Every structure is written in C-alpha cells, then in structure tokens.
C-alpha cells in the first residue's frame, strides 16, 4: 500500500516542483518575489521527499543535484533558445493538421455531429461541439500513428537517445532508463511493456522510478489531445505541454531516488537493455493494431469523463445543502480554488 501511494506524491512533487518552478524562474517579466517563491517551494517539496525517504543514508545526493540542475537547464534551453521557441510555434501547425485530419474522418462517419457541414443553420456554433465525436477520436489517430512510427523504427531511436542521456547524467541505466525515456512518448501502461522480460528482475527502487515517471509525464497520444483542446486559448500549447513533460522526467527521477534510494550503489551505470519491439507484419497491420489499442484507451477516457463529472456534480449537490459563503453556494471548484 505504501509503495502504491507514493507515486502520487512523486507526481505532485514533479509537477509542482519542476514544471511550475522552472517556468516561474524562466518566465519573461517574472518578479523577484515569484523567483523566491519558486525556490522556497522547490526546497520544501524536496524536504518533504527526504522526510518520507525509506533510507536517508543511501540517498545519492550527487545524482539528485544533477537531476535538479538538469530541470533548469532543459527549461532554459527549451524556453530561451530562439529556434526552439519558433519550433514550438511550428508544432501548432502539426496539431492543426492532426486535428483537421481527424475531423475529416469523424465528419465522414458521423456527419455534422463529427464536425462536418450541418444541413441547417446553426445559431450557436459553440453548442454544436461534441467532445466525444470531434476531439476525443484524435486518440485513435495518434495511437495508429504511434504504432506506425514503431513499425518504421522511428520512435525506438528517439527513446534510445533519451535513455542514453539518462544513463550518462543520472546513472539510470538498464531497463529502468529505457522505460523511463519511453514514458515521454508512450503511456504508463505501454512503456513498461517495452521492457517486459526485465520487469521481474528490476529492483524495488527501479520499479518506483518507473511508476513515478509514468505518473509525472504525459503520453504522446494525450499530449496532442490536450494541445488541440487548449490551442484556442494558449498559443503554442503543444510546446508548453511537451516542455512540461520533458522537465518532469528528471523531476520524477529526483523524487523517486530520494524517497526510495537504490540499495545497490553501482560504480558505473549499466548499459541500456534492448527494447522489446512491437512486431507488426506490415504498415497496415501496425495501423490496425494501433487503432484497436487506441479504441480501448478512447473508451476508458470517455467512461472516466462521464464518471468523474458525475461525481463532481454529486459532491456539488451535497455542498449546496450547506450555508452559502460570500453570497454564493459552496462547490468543489470553489473549495479547490481556495486551496
């Protein structure tokens, strides 16, 4: 039970302690007060992880410091280097292309309910947007594209590059490093499957790193979906989400190595284990299998959205029975806003 709960803390620490603080420190026009606030918050979160550590004497502070510094270096490079910032803007075109391609498929299947031309005059265009038929099917397209890129051996090379960087900087070698790098592009379920033969031999600390990284990063399929939804209100949404996910990788490793340090202290990081590659008979087979896997994910997302929204509405109904505060009824949204 203790091990199952701690990745949630790692997710909180990684998101708040890395993305928020790094973005604050490197945001243009940020005041000194915000910088001090970020530094204090980062120190507090690391301190909490230290207090919850199972073996403080085994913490390898050298790699903790490297992981901490790497977050700021990554943020500085991704947010300050001009051509990378322009690249983030170019990613918006990729998001629009994927969104338009998905809309072509949904409008063909669902007609105007899927985003196609309506056979009547629409007085309120915003009311015609149907999340489950127009935005969420992007999961299917991204899942199929991911499988196709695996079949063409594009993603494995990218993952090996990240695994090499983790092995050289944080001494996270072997299967754990490969799976941690894969979490940037694959989901929390898919990434461990790439090292399936090695899971039984992984140490407890390595499993905790794998779980923490999985909860701190954003899968590529969901990343594009989030960017599509946020694009109208946040310029360069995909670039921001990608930056946050990459920064969260060393942040999650940092927290995991503090809370459950490795019992073994290798003199040098071990070599990366080979990926267990998904085997597809052809490109069409990859598209078919990827679509089937995406369909399961799509069904899970729709089901969870229905249940969670219903639960929030139920909590709000219960809170409405309490006396009003500041001239308005209590709600879960207001309570979380105060926190």
JSON list of N, CA, C and O in Angstrom, two decimals, residues 113-158:
[
{"chain": "A", "resi": 113, "resn": "UNK", "atom": "N", "xyz": [-22.38, 15.83, -36.85]},
{"chain": "A", "resi": 113, "resn": "UNK", "atom": "CA", "xyz": [-22.08, 15.59, -35.44]},
{"chain": "A", "resi": 113, "resn": "UNK", "atom": "C", "xyz": [-20.58, 15.42, -35.21]},
{"chain": "A", "resi": 113, "resn": "UNK", "atom": "O", "xyz": [-20.08, 15.68, -34.11]},
{"chain": "A", "resi": 114, "resn": "UNK", "atom": "N", "xyz": [-19.86, 14.99, -36.24]},
{"chain": "A", "resi": 114, "resn": "UNK", "atom": "CA", "xyz": [-18.42, 14.82, -36.14]},
{"chain": "A", "resi": 114, "resn": "UNK", "atom": "C", "xyz": [-17.63, 16.00, -36.63]},
{"chain": "A", "resi": 114, "resn": "UNK", "atom": "O", "xyz": [-16.40, 15.90, -36.79]},
{"chain": "A", "resi": 115, "resn": "UNK", "atom": "N", "xyz": [-18.29, 17.13, -36.88]},
{"chain": "A", "resi": 115, "resn": "UNK", "atom": "CA", "xyz": [-17.59, 18.34, -37.30]},
{"chain": "A", "resi": 115, "resn": "UNK", "atom": "C", "xyz": [-17.80, 18.70, -38.75]},
{"chain": "A", "resi": 115, "resn": "UNK", "atom": "O", "xyz": [-17.22, 19.68, -39.23]},
{"chain": "A", "resi": 116, "resn": "UNK", "atom": "N", "xyz": [-18.60, 17.93, -39.48]},
{"chain": "A", "resi": 116, "resn": "UNK", "atom": "CA", "xyz": [-18.87, 18.24, -40.87]},
{"chain": "A", "resi": 116, "resn": "UNK", "atom": "C", "xyz": [-19.89, 19.37, -41.02]},
{"chain": "A", "resi": 116, "resn": "UNK", "atom": "O", "xyz": [-20.40, 19.91, -40.03]},
{"chain": "A", "resi": 117, "resn": "UNK", "atom": "N", "xyz": [-20.15, 19.71, -42.27]},
{"chain": "A", "resi": 117, "resn": "UNK", "atom": "CA", "xyz": [-21.10, 20.79, -42.54]},
{"chain": "A", "resi": 117, "resn": "UNK", "atom": "C", "xyz": [-22.51, 20.35, -42.13]},
{"chain": "A", "resi": 117, "resn": "UNK", "atom": "O", "xyz": [-22.95, 19.24, -42.44]},
{"chain": "A", "resi": 118, "resn": "UNK", "atom": "N", "xyz": [-23.21, 21.23, -41.43]},
{"chain": "A", "resi": 118, "resn": "UNK", "atom": "CA", "xyz": [-24.56, 20.92, -40.96]},
{"chain": "A", "resi": 118, "resn": "UNK", "atom": "C", "xyz": [-25.57, 21.20, -42.06]},
{"chain": "A", "resi": 118, "resn": "UNK", "atom": "O", "xyz": [-25.41, 22.16, -42.83]},
{"chain": "A", "resi": 119, "resn": "UNK", "atom": "N", "xyz": [-26.62, 20.40, -42.16]},
{"chain": "A", "resi": 119, "resn": "UNK", "atom": "CA", "xyz": [-27.64, 20.62, -43.19]},
{"chain": "A", "resi": 119, "resn": "UNK", "atom": "C", "xyz": [-28.65, 21.70, -42.81]},
{"chain": "A", "resi": 119, "resn": "UNK", "atom": "O", "xyz": [-29.68, 21.84, -43.47]},
{"chain": "A", "resi": 120, "resn": "UNK", "atom": "N", "xyz": [-28.35, 22.46, -41.77]},
{"chain": "A", "resi": 120, "resn": "UNK", "atom": "CA", "xyz": [-29.25, 23.52, -41.33]},
{"chain": "A", "resi": 120, "resn": "UNK", "atom": "C", "xyz": [-28.41, 24.64, -40.74]},
{"chain": "A", "resi": 120, "resn": "UNK", "atom": "O", "xyz": [-27.21, 24.49, -40.50]},
{"chain": "A", "resi": 121, "resn": "UNK", "atom": "N", "xyz": [-29.03, 25.77, -40.51]},
{"chain": "A", "resi": 121, "resn": "UNK", "atom": "CA", "xyz": [-28.33, 26.92, -39.96]},
{"chain": "A", "resi": 121, "resn": "UNK", "atom": "C", "xyz": [-28.10, 26.74, -38.46]},
{"chain": "A", "resi": 121, "resn": "UNK", "atom": "O", "xyz": [-29.04, 26.41, -37.72]},
{"chain": "A", "resi": 122, "resn": "UNK", "atom": "N", "xyz": [-26.87, 26.95, -38.03]},
{"chain": "A", "resi": 122, "resn": "UNK", "atom": "CA", "xyz": [-26.52, 26.81, -36.61]},
{"chain": "A", "resi": 122, "resn": "UNK", "atom": "C", "xyz": [-26.46, 28.20, -35.99]},
{"chain": "A", "resi": 122, "resn": "UNK", "atom": "O", "xyz": [-25.65, 29.04, -36.40]},
{"chain": "A", "resi": 123, "resn": "UNK", "atom": "N", "xyz": [-27.30, 28.45, -35.03]},
{"chain": "A", "resi": 123, "resn": "UNK", "atom": "CA", "xyz": [-27.34, 29.76, -34.38]},
{"chain": "A", "resi": 123, "resn": "UNK", "atom": "C", "xyz": [-26.23, 29.93, -33.35]},
{"chain": "A", "resi": 123, "resn": "UNK", "atom": "O", "xyz": [-25.74, 31.03, -33.13]},
{"chain": "A", "resi": 124, "resn": "UNK", "atom": "N", "xyz": [-25.82, 28.83, -32.72]},
{"chain": "A", "resi": 124, "resn": "UNK", "atom": "CA", "xyz": [-24.77, 28.88, -31.70]},
{"chain": "A", "resi": 124, "resn": "UNK", "atom": "C", "xyz": [-23.72, 27.83, -32.05]},
{"chain": "A", "resi": 124, "resn": "UNK", "atom": "O", "xyz": [-23.85, 26.66, -31.67]},
{"chain": "A", "resi": 125, "resn": "UNK", "atom": "N", "xyz": [-22.65, 28.20, -32.78]},
{"chain": "A", "resi": 125, "resn": "UNK", "atom": "CA", "xyz": [-21.65, 27.21, -33.20]},
{"chain": "A", "resi": 125, "resn": "UNK", "atom": "C", "xyz": [-20.99, 26.49, -32.03]},
{"chain": "A", "resi": 125, "resn": "UNK", "atom": "O", "xyz": [-20.64, 25.31, -32.14]},
{"chain": "A", "resi": 126, "resn": "UNK", "atom": "N", "xyz": [-20.81, 27.18, -30.90]},
{"chain": "A", "resi": 126, "resn": "UNK", "atom": "CA", "xyz": [-20.16, 26.54, -29.75]},
{"chain": "A", "resi": 126, "resn": "UNK", "atom": "C", "xyz": [-20.97, 25.36, -29.23]},
{"chain": "A", "resi": 126, "resn": "UNK", "atom": "O", "xyz": [-20.41, 24.38, -28.73]},
{"chain": "A", "resi": 127, "resn": "UNK", "atom": "N", "xyz": [-22.29, 25.45, -29.34]},
{"chain": "A", "resi": 127, "resn": "UNK", "atom": "CA", "xyz": [-23.14, 24.38, -28.82]},
{"chain": "A", "resi": 127, "resn": "UNK", "atom": "C", "xyz": [-23.09, 23.13, -29.70]},
{"chain": "A", "resi": 127, "resn": "UNK", "atom": "O", "xyz": [-23.53, 22.06, -29.28]},
{"chain": "A", "resi": 128, "resn": "UNK", "atom": "N", "xyz": [-22.57, 23.26, -30.92]},
{"chain": "A", "resi": 128, "resn": "UNK", "atom": "CA", "xyz": [-22.52, 22.11, -31.83]},
{"chain": "A", "resi": 128, "resn": "UNK", "atom": "C", "xyz": [-21.28, 21.25, -31.62]},
{"chain": "A", "resi": 128, "resn": "UNK", "atom": "O", "xyz": [-21.15, 20.20, -32.25]},
{"chain": "A", "resi": 129, "resn": "UNK", "atom": "N", "xyz": [-20.38, 21.69, -30.74]},
{"chain": "A", "resi": 129, "resn": "UNK", "atom": "CA", "xyz": [-19.17, 20.92, -30.49]},
{"chain": "A", "resi": 129, "resn": "UNK", "atom": "C", "xyz": [-19.49, 19.74, -29.58]},
{"chain": "A", "resi": 129, "resn": "UNK", "atom": "O", "xyz": [-20.04, 19.91, -28.49]},
{"chain": "A", "resi": 130, "resn": "UNK", "atom": "N", "xyz": [-19.14, 18.54, -30.01]},
{"chain": "A", "resi": 130, "resn": "UNK", "atom": "CA", "xyz": [-19.37, 17.32, -29.24]},
{"chain": "A", "resi": 130, "resn": "UNK", "atom": "C", "xyz": [-18.01, 16.70, -28.96]},
{"chain": "A", "resi": 130, "resn": "UNK", "atom": "O", "xyz": [-17.33, 16.22, -29.87]},
{"chain": "A", "resi": 131, "resn": "UNK", "atom": "N", "xyz": [-17.61, 16.71, -27.71]},
{"chain": "A", "resi": 131, "resn": "UNK", "atom": "CA", "xyz": [-16.27, 16.27, -27.33]},
{"chain": "A", "resi": 131, "resn": "UNK", "atom": "C", "xyz": [-16.00, 14.83, -27.75]},
{"chain": "A", "resi": 131, "resn": "UNK", "atom": "O", "xyz": [-14.96, 14.51, -28.32]},
{"chain": "A", "resi": 132, "resn": "UNK", "atom": "N", "xyz": [-16.94, 13.93, -27.49]},
{"chain": "A", "resi": 132, "resn": "UNK", "atom": "CA", "xyz": [-16.72, 12.52, -27.76]},
{"chain": "A", "resi": 132, "resn": "UNK", "atom": "C", "xyz": [-16.68, 12.17, -29.23]},
{"chain": "A", "resi": 132, "resn": "UNK", "atom": "O", "xyz": [-16.13, 11.13, -29.61]},
{"chain": "A", "resi": 133, "resn": "UNK", "atom": "N", "xyz": [-17.22, 13.03, -30.10]},
{"chain": "A", "resi": 133, "resn": "UNK", "atom": "CA", "xyz": [-17.27, 12.73, -31.53]},
{"chain": "A", "resi": 133, "resn": "UNK", "atom": "C", "xyz": [-16.34, 13.60, -32.36]},
{"chain": "A", "resi": 133, "resn": "UNK", "atom": "O", "xyz": [-16.09, 13.28, -33.53]},
{"chain": "A", "resi": 134, "resn": "UNK", "atom": "N", "xyz": [-15.81, 14.68, -31.79]},
{"chain": "A", "resi": 134, "resn": "UNK", "atom": "CA", "xyz": [-14.98, 15.59, -32.57]},
{"chain": "A", "resi": 134, "resn": "UNK", "atom": "C", "xyz": [-13.54, 15.70, -32.06]},
{"chain": "A", "resi": 134, "resn": "UNK", "atom": "O", "xyz": [-12.62, 15.82, -32.86]},
{"chain": "A", "resi": 135, "resn": "UNK", "atom": "N", "xyz": [-13.34, 15.68, -30.76]},
{"chain": "A", "resi": 135, "resn": "UNK", "atom": "CA", "xyz": [-11.99, 15.86, -30.20]},
{"chain": "A", "resi": 135, "resn": "UNK", "atom": "C", "xyz": [-11.36, 14.54, -29.75]},
{"chain": "A", "resi": 135, "resn": "UNK", "atom": "O", "xyz": [-10.22, 14.23, -30.11]},
{"chain": "A", "resi": 136, "resn": "UNK", "atom": "N", "xyz": [-12.10, 13.75, -29.00]},
{"chain": "A", "resi": 136, "resn": "UNK", "atom": "CA", "xyz": [-11.53, 12.52, -28.45]},
{"chain": "A", "resi": 136, "resn": "UNK", "atom": "C", "xyz": [-11.11, 11.49, -29.50]},
{"chain": "A", "resi": 136, "resn": "UNK", "atom": "O", "xyz": [-10.18, 10.72, -29.26]},
{"chain": "A", "resi": 137, "resn": "UNK", "atom": "N", "xyz": [-11.77, 11.42, -30.67]},
{"chain": "A", "resi": 137, "resn": "UNK", "atom": "CA", "xyz": [-11.27, 10.47, -31.69]},
{"chain": "A", "resi": 137, "resn": "UNK", "atom": "C", "xyz": [-9.83, 10.71, -32.12]},
{"chain": "A", "resi": 137, "resn": "UNK", "atom": "O", "xyz": [-9.24, 9.84, -32.77]},
{"chain": "A", "resi": 138, "resn": "UNK", "atom": "N", "xyz": [-9.26, 11.86, -31.76]},
{"chain": "A", "resi": 138, "resn": "UNK", "atom": "CA", "xyz": [-7.85, 12.09, -32.05]},
{"chain": "A", "resi": 138, "resn": "UNK", "atom": "C", "xyz": [-6.98, 11.03, -31.39]},
{"chain": "A", "resi": 138, "resn": "UNK", "atom": "O", "xyz": [-5.88, 10.73, -31.86]},
{"chain": "A", "resi": 139, "resn": "UNK", "atom": "N", "xyz": [-7.46, 10.44, -30.29]},
{"chain": "A", "resi": 139, "resn": "UNK", "atom": "CA", "xyz": [-6.73, 9.37, -29.63]},
{"chain": "A", "resi": 139, "resn": "UNK", "atom": "C", "xyz": [-6.52, 8.20, -30.58]},
{"chain": "A", "resi": 139, "resn": "UNK", "atom": "O", "xyz": [-5.44, 7.58, -30.61]},
{"chain": "A", "resi": 140, "resn": "UNK", "atom": "N", "xyz": [-7.53, 7.88, -31.38]},
{"chain": "A", "resi": 140, "resn": "UNK", "atom": "CA", "xyz": [-7.41, 6.78, -32.33]},
{"chain": "A", "resi": 140, "resn": "UNK", "atom": "C", "xyz": [-6.33, 7.08, -33.37]},
{"chain": "A", "resi": 140, "resn": "UNK", "atom": "O", "xyz": [-5.51, 6.21, -33.69]},
{"chain": "A", "resi": 141, "resn": "UNK", "atom": "N", "xyz": [-6.33, 8.30, -33.89]},
{"chain": "A", "resi": 141, "resn": "UNK", "atom": "CA", "xyz": [-5.36, 8.66, -34.92]},
{"chain": "A", "resi": 141, "resn": "UNK", "atom": "C", "xyz": [-3.95, 8.63, -34.35]},
{"chain": "A", "resi": 141, "resn": "UNK", "atom": "O", "xyz": [-3.02, 8.10, -34.98]},
{"chain": "A", "resi": 142, "resn": "UNK", "atom": "N", "xyz": [-3.76, 9.19, -33.15]},
{"chain": "A", "resi": 142, "resn": "UNK", "atom": "CA", "xyz": [-2.43, 9.21, -32.56]},
{"chain": "A", "resi": 142, "resn": "UNK", "atom": "C", "xyz": [-1.94, 7.80, -32.21]},
{"chain": "A", "resi": 142, "resn": "UNK", "atom": "O", "xyz": [-0.76, 7.49, -32.35]},
{"chain": "A", "resi": 143, "resn": "UNK", "atom": "N", "xyz": [-2.84, 6.96, -31.75]},
{"chain": "A", "resi": 143, "resn": "UNK", "atom": "CA", "xyz": [-2.45, 5.59, -31.43]},
{"chain": "A", "resi": 143, "resn": "UNK", "atom": "C", "xyz": [-2.00, 4.84, -32.69]},
{"chain": "A", "resi": 143, "resn": "UNK", "atom": "O", "xyz": [-1.00, 4.11, -32.67]},
{"chain": "A", "resi": 144, "resn": "UNK", "atom": "N", "xyz": [-2.72, 5.04, -33.78]},
{"chain": "A", "resi": 144, "resn": "UNK", "atom": "CA", "xyz": [-2.33, 4.40, -35.04]},
{"chain": "A", "resi": 144, "resn": "UNK", "atom": "C", "xyz": [-1.00, 4.95, -35.55]},
{"chain": "A", "resi": 144, "resn": "UNK", "atom": "O", "xyz": [-0.14, 4.20, -36.03]},
{"chain": "A", "resi": 145, "resn": "UNK", "atom": "N", "xyz": [-0.81, 6.27, -35.45]},
{"chain": "A", "resi": 145, "resn": "UNK", "atom": "CA", "xyz": [0.45, 6.87, -35.89]},
{"chain": "A", "resi": 145, "resn": "UNK", "atom": "C", "xyz": [1.62, 6.38, -35.04]},
{"chain": "A", "resi": 145, "resn": "UNK", "atom": "O", "xyz": [2.72, 6.14, -35.56]},
{"chain": "A", "resi": 146, "resn": "UNK", "atom": "N", "xyz": [1.41, 6.24, -33.74]},
{"chain": "A", "resi": 146, "resn": "UNK", "atom": "CA", "xyz": [2.48, 5.76, -32.86]},
{"chain": "A", "resi": 146, "resn": "UNK", "atom": "C", "xyz": [2.90, 4.35, -33.25]},
{"chain": "A", "resi": 146, "resn": "UNK", "atom": "O", "xyz": [4.10, 4.04, -33.31]},
{"chain": "A", "resi": 147, "resn": "UNK", "atom": "N", "xyz": [1.92, 3.49, -33.51]},
{"chain": "A", "resi": 147, "resn": "UNK", "atom": "CA", "xyz": [2.24, 2.13, -33.92]},
{"chain": "A", "resi": 147, "resn": "UNK", "atom": "C", "xyz": [2.99, 2.13, -35.25]},
{"chain": "A", "resi": 147, "resn": "UNK", "atom": "O", "xyz": [3.93, 1.34, -35.46]},
{"chain": "A", "resi": 148, "resn": "UNK", "atom": "N", "xyz": [2.60, 3.02, -36.15]},
{"chain": "A", "resi": 148, "resn": "UNK", "atom": "CA", "xyz": [3.27, 3.10, -37.45]},
{"chain": "A", "resi": 148, "resn": "UNK", "atom": "C", "xyz": [4.71, 3.57, -37.29]},
{"chain": "A", "resi": 148, "resn": "UNK", "atom": "O", "xyz": [5.63, 3.04, -37.95]},
{"chain": "A", "resi": 149, "resn": "UNK", "atom": "N", "xyz": [4.94, 4.54, -36.41]},
{"chain": "A", "resi": 149, "resn": "UNK", "atom": "CA", "xyz": [6.30, 5.01, -36.17]},
{"chain": "A", "resi": 149, "resn": "UNK", "atom": "C", "xyz": [7.15, 3.93, -35.50]},
{"chain": "A", "resi": 149, "resn": "UNK", "atom": "O", "xyz": [8.36, 3.87, -35.71]},
{"chain": "A", "resi": 150, "resn": "UNK", "atom": "N", "xyz": [6.53, 3.10, -34.68]},
{"chain": "A", "resi": 150, "resn": "UNK", "atom": "CA", "xyz": [7.25, 1.96, -34.11]},
{"chain": "A", "resi": 150, "resn": "UNK", "atom": "C", "xyz": [7.64, 0.98, -35.21]},
{"chain": "A", "resi": 150, "resn": "UNK", "atom": "O", "xyz": [8.76, 0.45, -35.23]},
{"chain": "A", "resi": 151, "resn": "UNK", "atom": "N", "xyz": [6.72, 0.72, -36.11]},
{"chain": "A", "resi": 151, "resn": "UNK", "atom": "CA", "xyz": [7.00, -0.22, -37.19]},
{"chain": "A", "resi": 151, "resn": "UNK", "atom": "C", "xyz": [8.12, 0.28, -38.09]},
{"chain": "A", "resi": 151, "resn": "UNK", "atom": "O", "xyz": [8.94, -0.51, -38.58]},
{"chain": "A", "resi": 152, "resn": "UNK", "atom": "N", "xyz": [8.17, 1.58, -38.29]},
{"chain": "A", "resi": 152, "resn": "UNK", "atom": "CA", "xyz": [9.21, 2.18, -39.13]},
{"chain": "A", "resi": 152, "resn": "UNK", "atom": "C", "xyz": [10.50, 2.45, -38.36]},
{"chain": "A", "resi": 152, "resn": "UNK", "atom": "O", "xyz": [11.44, 3.04, -38.91]},
{"chain": "A", "resi": 153, "resn": "UNK", "atom": "N", "xyz": [10.57, 2.07, -37.09]},
{"chain": "A", "resi": 153, "resn": "UNK", "atom": "CA", "xyz": [11.76, 2.18, -36.24]},
{"chain": "A", "resi": 153, "resn": "UNK", "atom": "C", "xyz": [12.17, 3.64, -36.00]},
{"chain": "A", "resi": 153, "resn": "UNK", "atom": "O", "xyz": [13.36, 3.94, -35.82]},
{"chain": "A", "resi": 154, "resn": "UNK", "atom": "N", "xyz": [11.20, 4.54, -35.97]},
{"chain": "A", "resi": 154, "resn": "UNK", "atom": "CA", "xyz": [11.50, 5.95, -35.69]},
{"chain": "A", "resi": 154, "resn": "UNK", "atom": "C", "xyz": [11.52, 6.20, -34.19]},
{"chain": "A", "resi": 154, "resn": "UNK", "atom": "O", "xyz": [12.50, 6.72, -33.64]},
{"chain": "A", "resi": 155, "resn": "UNK", "atom": "N", "xyz": [10.45, 5.83, -33.49]},
{"chain": "A", "resi": 155, "resn": "UNK", "atom": "CA", "xyz": [10.38, 6.05, -32.05]},
{"chain": "A", "resi": 155, "resn": "UNK", "atom": "C", "xyz": [11.46, 5.30, -31.26]},
{"chain": "A", "resi": 155, "resn": "UNK", "atom": "O", "xyz": [11.99, 5.85, -30.28]},
{"chain": "A", "resi": 156, "resn": "UNK", "atom": "N", "xyz": [11.81, 4.07, -31.62]},
{"chain": "A", "resi": 156, "resn": "UNK", "atom": "CA", "xyz": [12.86, 3.39, -30.85]},
{"chain": "A", "resi": 156, "resn": "UNK", "atom": "C", "xyz": [14.18, 4.15, -30.81]},
{"chain": "A", "resi": 156, "resn": "UNK", "atom": "O", "xyz": [14.85, 4.19, -29.77]},
{"chain": "A", "resi": 157, "resn": "UNK", "atom": "N", "xyz": [14.56, 4.80, -31.91]},
{"chain": "A", "resi": 157, "resn": "UNK", "atom": "CA", "xyz": [15.81, 5.55, -31.91]},
{"chain": "A", "resi": 157, "resn": "UNK", "atom": "C", "xyz": [15.71, 6.78, -31.01]},
{"chain": "A", "resi": 157, "resn": "UNK", "atom": "O", "xyz": [16.67, 7.13, -30.32]},
{"chain": "A", "resi": 158, "resn": "UNK", "atom": "N", "xyz": [14.56, 7.42, -31.01]},
{"chain": "A", "resi": 158, "resn": "UNK", "atom": "CA", "xyz": [14.38, 8.59, -30.13]},
{"chain": "A", "resi": 158, "resn": "UNK", "atom": "C", "xyz": [14.45, 8.16, -28.67]},
{"chain": "A", "resi": 158, "resn": "UNK", "atom": "O", "xyz": [15.09, 8.81, -27.83]}
]
